[in-house]
Short mmCIF file of C-alpha atoms in Angstrom, two decimals:
data_model
loop_
_atom_site.label_atom_id
_atom_site.label_comp_id
_atom_site.label_asym_id
_atom_site.label_seq_id
_atom_site.Cartn_x
_atom_site.Cartn_y
_atom_site.Cartn_z
CA ASP A 1406 56.23 15.63 13.38
CA ILE A 1407 55.37 19.26 12.71
CA ASN A 1408 53.10 19.48 15.78
CA ASN A 1409 56.19 19.20 17.98
CA SER A 1410 58.02 22.00 16.17
CA LEU A 1411 57.34 24.68 18.83
CA CYS A 1412 59.46 24.91 21.95
CA ILE A 1413 58.52 27.48 24.61
CA PHE A 1414 60.87 28.35 27.46
CA PRO A 1415 60.48 29.08 30.25
CA ASN A 1416 56.99 27.61 30.45
CA PRO A 1417 55.31 28.65 32.75
CA MET A 1418 56.22 32.21 31.76
CA ILE A 1419 56.71 34.81 34.47
CA SER A 1420 57.76 38.01 32.63
CA SER A 1421 58.80 36.79 29.17
CA CYS A 1422 59.46 33.63 27.20
CA THR A 1423 61.15 32.53 24.00
CA VAL A 1424 59.33 30.59 21.31
CA GLN A 1425 61.68 28.48 19.22
CA ILE A 1426 60.52 26.92 15.95
CA ASP A 1427 62.32 23.73 15.00
CA ASN A 1428 64.98 24.29 12.32
CA SER A 1429 63.42 21.52 10.22
CA VAL A 1430 60.44 23.82 9.56
CA SER A 1431 61.25 26.12 6.67
CA PHE A 1432 59.28 29.34 6.17
CA ASP A 1433 59.82 32.85 4.82
CA LYS A 1434 57.56 34.59 7.28
CA GLY A 1435 54.82 33.61 9.63
CA GLU A 1436 52.87 34.58 12.69
CA ILE A 1437 52.56 33.44 16.26
CA LEU A 1438 48.95 33.71 17.40
CA ILE A 1439 48.22 33.74 21.13
CA SER A 1440 44.66 32.84 22.08
CA ASP A 1441 42.93 32.32 25.40
CA VAL A 1442 41.26 29.01 26.26
CA CYS A 1443 37.98 30.24 24.71
CA GLY A 1444 39.73 30.81 21.37
CA LYS A 1445 39.77 34.62 21.54
CA LEU A 1446 42.84 36.04 19.79
CA ILE A 1447 44.90 37.98 22.34
CA ARG A 1448 48.04 38.82 20.35
CA LYS A 1449 49.51 38.33 16.88
CA ILE A 1450 53.29 38.45 16.41
CA ASN A 1451 54.90 38.53 12.96
CA ILE A 1452 58.05 36.43 12.73
CA GLU A 1453 60.75 35.94 10.12
CA THR A 1454 63.24 33.88 12.14
CA ASN A 1455 63.04 30.63 14.08
CA SER A 1456 63.09 32.35 17.46
CA VAL A 1457 60.99 35.13 18.99
CA LYS A 1458 60.82 36.61 22.49
CA ILE A 1459 57.36 37.24 23.91
CA GLU A 1460 56.84 39.73 26.72
CA LYS A 1461 54.07 39.16 29.26
CA GLU A 1462 52.57 42.68 28.83
CA ASN A 1463 48.77 42.24 28.92
CA LEU A 1464 48.71 38.46 29.38
CA SER A 1465 46.89 37.63 32.60
CA LYS A 1466 47.72 34.58 34.68
CA GLY A 1467 46.32 31.49 32.95
CA VAL A 1468 46.66 29.08 30.06
CA TYR A 1469 46.99 30.20 26.42
CA MET A 1470 47.27 28.44 23.08
CA LEU A 1471 50.09 29.42 20.75
CA GLN A 1472 49.72 28.73 17.05
CA PHE A 1473 52.47 29.07 14.48
CA VAL A 1474 50.86 30.07 11.16
CA SER A 1475 52.68 30.24 7.84
CA GLU A 1476 51.26 30.42 4.31
CA ASN A 1477 47.74 30.70 5.84
CA GLN A 1478 48.06 27.28 7.49
CA ILE A 1479 48.43 26.34 11.13
CA LYS A 1480 51.82 24.64 11.23
CA SER A 1481 52.05 23.92 14.94
CA THR A 1482 50.30 24.54 18.25
CA ALA A 1483 51.53 24.59 21.82
CA ARG A 1484 50.24 25.50 25.26
CA LEU A 1485 51.67 28.45 27.20
CA ILE A 1486 51.13 28.90 30.92
CA VAL A 1487 51.45 32.41 32.34
CA GLU A 1488 52.19 32.76 36.06
#
């Protein structure tokens, strides 16, 4: 199931987290989109490997949606909690 292809750890995030995309998902390049609960895009991260580290930076405490997008399609979504 492609919807379970994102693994975020640690979650809740304190200062940084790693997003791991399941090895069964093949892609050349993609993006991780981080949106708040209202759907406002907060950050876009270009990725070319199955793992990316995300720093807290400007993410306030709360709940965010992560979307993995490749070939202009949403491949997977996950929830990220920021402490």
